[in-house]
Amino acid sequence: MDKTITVAQIKEAVQEAYDLYKNNTEGKNADYIPYLANIDKNLFGISVCLTDGKIIQLGDSEYQFGIESVSKVHTAILVLRQYGAEQLLQKIGADATGLPFNSIFAILLENDHPSTPLVNAGAIVADSMVKPLGDSDGKWKAIVDNITDLCGSAPHLIDELYKSESDTNFNNRSIAWLLKNYNRIYDDPTMSLDLYTRQCSLGITAAQLSICAATIASNGVNPVTKKQVFDAKLAPNIVSLIATVGFYEHTGDWLYTSGIPAKTGVGGGVMGVLPGLFGIAAFAPPIDDAGNSVKAQLAIKYIMNKLELNVFRSERVTITE
Ligand code: GLU
């Protein structure tokens, strides 16, 4: 089945989603990280980046918010770039835990591998794997450069968020040392955790995340800068990781109702990838009980359903002017 949708239809769907949900008051800001608790809860932005680089954006799409767990995707990509698909599977894994993002129980249950780089345990392991090993500054540079390549412009560390998160990340400290106990972390645990905390504290915009998602949707070619960021053959690995656990324990419900693999962060960002067509990102601080932005979910779901797009539907879709 062939289908054509126009840029005007996408713009219209984005506008409708924005108007429908901008006054929604469900959810509440993440409160376990003081900085996030105090962000203006009314901020709301949406951005779609097509695979030709065209960007459709609305609302607070240029506001810099804490990237938080969306950055787990970026560092997973870096590990894939540095080690390849097989090593990531062996050393971390690609399975959903079915448990909350910061679960210690999940590590105890599957102590032979941390499951996936998209939950805290696997993400800290991913940071431990980043090369050059043993060199905190070198690793940080690799992490930031990779995000810059994927998003087409640099993220900026939000110092206050980094401090706020470092002062309160007791659960993640336990995770890092438990991983050490099971011999499943590949660099210094304190350094690996610090890199993870710092990457979560990077400020990013919905527009930048939509470009990153479009890079994944375009088999590794950033549609804005035209740079080949990662090998095209890694794209399905990346999308499968996102599809499996992008919404933590709500991932199945999300995929079933939205039809798009997407990754969330407790900062309020959601980044979705529709291979071959576009990347989409939305941002609004109030989150639900699993740590996923309420308004961003509603908006992306609305746009997907309105355009009748679904990653699982067998059809050839073309986007025209
Ligand atoms: N930095 C957060 C944490 O590890 C990220 C969580 C998230 O965004 O899901 O607690």
Coordinates of C-alpha atoms and ligand atoms in Angstrom, one line a residue:
M1 CA 0.0 0.0 0.0
D2 CA 1.4 3.5 -0.9
K3 CA 0.5 6.6 0.9
T4 CA 1.5 10.3 0.5
I5 CA 1.4 12.8 3.3
T6 CA 2.2 16.5 2.9
V7 CA 4.4 18.8 5.0
A8 CA 1.2 20.9 5.5
Q9 CA -0.6 17.9 7.0
I10 CA 2.3 17.4 9.4
K11 CA 2.2 21.1 10.4
E12 CA -1.5 20.9 11.0
A13 CA -1.2 17.8 13.2
V14 CA 1.5 19.4 15.2
Q15 CA -0.5 22.6 15.7
E16 CA -3.6 20.6 16.7
A17 CA -1.7 18.5 19.2
Y18 CA -0.2 21.6 20.7
D19 CA -3.5 23.4 21.0
L20 CA -5.3 20.3 22.4
Y21 CA -2.8 19.6 25.2
K22 CA -1.1 22.9 26.1
N23 CA -3.5 23.4 29.1
N24 CA -3.3 19.8 30.3
T25 CA -2.4 19.7 34.0
E26 CA -1.9 16.0 34.6
G27 CA 1.4 14.6 36.0
K28 CA 3.9 16.5 38.1
N29 CA 7.5 17.5 37.7
A30 CA 10.2 14.9 38.8
D31 CA 10.7 15.8 42.5
Y32 CA 13.6 13.5 43.4
I33 CA 16.0 15.9 41.7
P34 CA 15.5 19.4 43.2
Y35 CA 16.4 21.3 40.0
L36 CA 13.7 19.5 38.0
A37 CA 11.1 20.1 40.7
N38 CA 11.4 23.8 40.1
I39 CA 11.2 24.0 36.3
D40 CA 8.2 25.9 34.9
K41 CA 5.6 23.2 34.6
N42 CA 3.8 25.0 31.7
L43 CA 6.7 24.7 29.2
F44 CA 5.6 22.7 26.2
G45 CA 7.4 22.3 22.8
I46 CA 7.1 20.0 19.8
S47 CA 9.6 19.5 16.9
V48 CA 9.6 17.3 13.9
C49 CA 12.6 16.9 11.7
L50 CA 12.1 15.2 8.3
T51 CA 14.8 13.1 6.7
D52 CA 15.5 15.9 4.3
G53 CA 16.4 18.2 7.2
K54 CA 13.2 20.3 7.2
I55 CA 12.1 21.1 10.7
I56 CA 8.5 21.9 11.9
Q57 CA 8.5 23.3 15.4
L58 CA 6.1 24.9 17.8
G59 CA 6.0 26.3 21.4
D60 CA 9.1 26.0 23.6
S61 CA 11.0 23.8 21.1
E62 CA 14.2 25.9 21.6
Y63 CA 14.0 25.8 25.5
Q64 CA 17.0 23.9 27.0
F65 CA 15.9 21.3 29.4
G66 CA 17.7 18.4 31.1
I67 CA 18.1 15.6 28.6
E68 CA 18.2 13.0 31.4
S69 CA 17.5 9.5 30.2
V70 CA 17.1 10.4 26.6
S71 CA 20.9 10.6 26.7
K72 CA 21.0 6.8 27.3
V73 CA 20.2 6.5 23.6
H74 CA 23.2 8.7 22.6
T75 CA 25.7 6.8 24.7
A76 CA 24.3 3.5 23.6
I77 CA 25.0 4.7 20.0
L78 CA 28.6 5.7 21.0
V79 CA 29.2 2.2 22.5
L80 CA 27.8 0.7 19.3
R81 CA 30.1 3.0 17.2
Q82 CA 33.2 2.0 19.4
Y83 CA 32.5 -1.7 19.9
G84 CA 29.8 -2.9 17.4
A85 CA 26.5 -4.6 17.9
E86 CA 27.7 -7.9 19.2
Q87 CA 29.8 -6.5 22.0
L88 CA 27.0 -4.3 23.3
L89 CA 24.8 -7.4 23.4
Q90 CA 27.4 -9.4 25.3
K91 CA 28.5 -6.8 27.8
I92 CA 25.1 -5.1 28.4
G93 CA 22.2 -6.8 26.7
A94 CA 19.1 -5.7 24.8
D95 CA 16.3 -6.9 27.0
A96 CA 13.6 -4.9 28.8
T97 CA 13.7 -5.3 32.6
G98 CA 9.9 -4.7 33.1
L99 CA 10.9 -2.8 36.2
P100 CA 11.4 0.9 37.0
F101 CA 14.4 2.6 35.4
N102 CA 16.5 2.7 38.5
S103 CA 15.7 -0.7 39.8
I104 CA 18.3 -2.5 41.9
F105 CA 16.1 -5.6 42.0
A106 CA 16.6 -5.9 38.2
I107 CA 20.3 -6.2 38.7
L108 CA 19.9 -8.9 41.4
L109 CA 17.5 -10.9 39.2
E110 CA 19.7 -10.9 36.1
N111 CA 23.2 -10.6 37.6
D112 CA 24.8 -12.1 34.5
H113 CA 24.1 -8.9 32.4
P114 CA 22.5 -5.5 33.1
S115 CA 19.8 -6.1 30.4
T116 CA 19.8 -2.9 28.3
P117 CA 21.7 0.4 28.0
L118 CA 18.4 2.2 28.3
V119 CA 17.9 1.7 32.0
N120 CA 20.2 3.2 34.7
A121 CA 22.3 0.1 35.3
G122 CA 23.0 -0.6 31.6
A123 CA 23.5 3.1 31.0
I124 CA 26.2 3.4 33.7
V125 CA 27.9 0.3 32.2
A126 CA 27.7 2.0 28.8
D127 CA 29.5 5.0 30.2
S128 CA 32.1 2.7 31.7
M129 CA 32.7 1.2 28.3
V130 CA 33.3 4.5 26.5
K131 CA 36.8 4.9 25.2
P132 CA 39.4 6.1 26.1
L133 CA 39.2 3.9 29.1
G134 CA 40.5 5.3 32.4
D135 CA 40.4 8.9 31.1
S136 CA 37.5 10.8 32.5
D137 CA 38.1 14.0 30.3
G138 CA 38.6 11.9 27.2
K139 CA 35.5 9.9 27.8
W140 CA 33.4 13.1 28.5
K141 CA 34.7 14.6 25.3
A142 CA 33.7 11.5 23.3
I143 CA 30.2 11.5 24.9
V144 CA 29.6 15.2 24.1
D145 CA 31.1 15.0 20.6
N146 CA 28.8 12.1 19.9
I147 CA 25.7 14.0 21.1
T148 CA 26.8 17.0 19.0
D149 CA 27.2 14.9 15.9
L150 CA 23.8 13.3 16.4
C151 CA 21.9 16.6 17.2
G152 CA 23.8 18.8 14.8
S153 CA 24.8 21.3 17.5
A154 CA 26.4 21.0 21.0
P155 CA 24.4 20.4 24.2
H156 CA 25.3 22.6 27.2
L157 CA 25.8 21.3 30.7
I158 CA 23.3 22.8 33.2
D159 CA 25.6 23.2 36.2
E160 CA 22.8 23.6 38.7
L161 CA 21.2 20.3 37.5
Y162 CA 24.5 18.5 37.6
K163 CA 25.0 19.6 41.2
S164 CA 21.4 18.9 42.2
E165 CA 21.6 15.4 40.7
S166 CA 25.1 14.6 42.1
D167 CA 24.0 15.6 45.6
T168 CA 21.0 13.3 45.5
N169 CA 22.0 10.2 43.3
F170 CA 22.3 7.7 46.2
N171 CA 20.3 5.0 44.4
N172 CA 22.5 5.3 41.3
R173 CA 25.6 5.0 43.6
S174 CA 24.3 1.7 44.9
I175 CA 23.7 0.6 41.3
A176 CA 27.3 1.4 40.2
W177 CA 28.8 -0.5 43.2
L178 CA 26.5 -3.5 42.8
L179 CA 27.6 -3.7 39.2
K180 CA 31.2 -3.7 40.4
N181 CA 30.3 -6.5 42.8
Y182 CA 29.1 -8.6 39.9
N183 CA 32.1 -7.6 37.8
R184 CA 29.9 -6.0 35.1
I185 CA 31.3 -2.5 35.0
Y186 CA 34.4 -1.9 32.8
D187 CA 35.9 1.2 34.3
D188 CA 36.1 2.9 37.7
P189 CA 32.5 2.9 39.1
T190 CA 32.6 6.4 40.6
M191 CA 33.9 7.8 37.4
S192 CA 31.4 5.9 35.3
L193 CA 28.5 7.1 37.5
D194 CA 29.8 10.7 37.4
L195 CA 29.9 10.6 33.6
Y196 CA 26.3 9.2 33.6
T197 CA 25.1 11.9 36.0
R198 CA 26.8 14.6 33.9
Q199 CA 25.4 13.4 30.6
C200 CA 21.9 13.4 32.2
S201 CA 22.5 17.0 33.2
L202 CA 23.1 18.3 29.7
G203 CA 20.7 20.9 28.4
I204 CA 19.1 20.0 25.1
T205 CA 16.1 21.4 23.1
A206 CA 13.2 19.5 21.5
A207 CA 14.5 20.8 18.1
Q208 CA 18.0 19.2 18.8
L209 CA 16.4 15.9 19.9
S210 CA 14.2 15.8 16.8
I211 CA 17.4 16.1 14.6
C212 CA 19.0 13.3 16.6
A213 CA 15.9 11.1 16.0
A214 CA 15.9 12.0 12.3
T215 CA 19.6 11.0 12.2
I216 CA 18.6 7.6 13.5
A217 CA 15.6 7.5 11.1
S218 CA 18.1 8.3 8.2
N219 CA 20.4 5.4 8.9
G220 CA 23.0 7.5 10.7
V221 CA 23.2 10.5 8.3
N222 CA 22.4 13.7 10.1
P223 CA 19.8 15.3 7.8
V224 CA 20.9 18.9 8.7
T225 CA 24.7 18.6 8.7
K226 CA 24.7 15.7 6.2
K227 CA 27.4 14.0 8.3
Q228 CA 27.4 10.2 8.5
V229 CA 27.4 9.8 12.3
F230 CA 27.2 6.1 12.6
D231 CA 27.3 3.1 10.3
A232 CA 23.9 2.5 8.6
K233 CA 23.8 -1.1 9.7
L234 CA 23.6 -0.1 13.4
A235 CA 20.3 1.8 12.9
P236 CA 18.0 -1.2 13.4
N237 CA 19.9 -2.1 16.6
I238 CA 19.3 1.4 17.9
V239 CA 15.6 1.5 17.0
S240 CA 15.1 -2.0 18.6
L241 CA 16.6 -0.8 21.9
I242 CA 14.4 2.2 21.9
A243 CA 11.3 0.2 21.0
T244 CA 12.0 -2.4 23.7
V245 CA 12.3 -0.2 26.7
G246 CA 12.0 3.5 25.8
F247 CA 9.1 4.0 28.1
Y248 CA 10.3 1.7 30.9
E249 CA 7.5 -0.4 32.3
H250 CA 5.0 1.4 30.1
T251 CA 6.7 0.5 26.8
G252 CA 4.2 -2.0 25.5
D253 CA 1.3 0.3 26.1
W254 CA 3.1 3.1 24.5
L255 CA 4.0 1.2 21.3
Y256 CA 0.6 -0.3 21.1
T257 CA -1.1 3.0 21.2
S258 CA 1.4 5.3 19.4
G259 CA 3.0 3.2 16.8
I260 CA 6.4 4.9 17.2
P261 CA 9.6 3.7 19.1
A262 CA 10.4 6.5 21.5
K263 CA 12.7 7.3 24.5
T264 CA 11.8 9.4 27.5
G265 CA 13.6 11.3 30.2
V266 CA 12.5 12.6 33.6
G267 CA 13.4 16.1 32.4
G268 CA 10.2 15.9 30.4
G269 CA 11.6 15.1 26.9
V270 CA 10.5 12.4 24.6
M271 CA 12.3 11.5 21.3
G272 CA 10.6 9.3 18.7
V273 CA 12.0 7.6 15.6
L274 CA 10.0 6.7 12.5
P275 CA 12.6 5.0 10.3
G276 CA 12.8 6.5 6.8
L277 CA 10.3 9.3 7.6
F278 CA 11.2 11.6 10.5
G279 CA 12.3 12.2 14.0
I280 CA 10.0 13.8 16.5
A281 CA 10.5 15.3 19.9
A282 CA 8.3 16.9 22.5
F283 CA 9.0 18.4 25.9
A284 CA 6.8 19.2 28.9
P285 CA 8.1 18.8 32.5
P286 CA 5.1 17.1 34.3
I287 CA 5.7 13.3 34.2
D288 CA 3.6 10.2 35.1
D289 CA 4.4 7.4 37.6
A290 CA 6.9 5.7 35.3
G291 CA 8.8 9.0 34.7
N292 CA 7.4 9.8 31.2
S293 CA 6.2 13.3 30.2
V294 CA 2.4 13.3 30.1
K295 CA 2.0 16.1 27.5
A296 CA 4.8 14.9 25.3
Q297 CA 3.3 11.5 25.2
L298 CA -0.2 12.9 24.3
A299 CA 1.2 15.1 21.6
I300 CA 3.3 12.5 19.8
K301 CA 0.5 9.9 20.1
Y302 CA -2.0 12.4 18.6
I303 CA 0.3 13.3 15.7
M304 CA 1.0 9.7 14.9
N305 CA -2.7 8.7 15.0
K306 CA -3.8 11.8 13.1
L307 CA -1.4 11.1 10.3
E308 CA -2.3 7.4 10.4
L309 CA 1.4 6.5 10.7
N310 CA 2.6 3.4 12.5
V311 CA 6.0 1.7 12.4
F312 CA 4.2 -1.7 12.4
R313 CA 1.9 -1.0 9.4
S314 CA 2.9 -2.4 6.1
E315 CA 2.8 0.6 3.7
R316 CA 5.2 2.8 1.8
V317 CA 4.9 6.4 2.9
T318 CA 6.2 9.4 1.1
I319 CA 6.3 12.9 2.4
T320 CA 5.9 15.7 -0.1
E321 CA 5.6 19.5 0.0
Ligands
GLU1 N1 19.3 11.1 35.9 C1 18.1 10.3 36.1 C2 18.4 9.2 37.0 O1 19.2 8.4 36.8 C3 17.5 9.9 34.8 C4 16.3 9.1 34.9 C5 15.3 9.3 33.7 O2 15.4 10.3 33.0 O3 14.6 8.3 33.5 O4 17.7 9.1 38.0

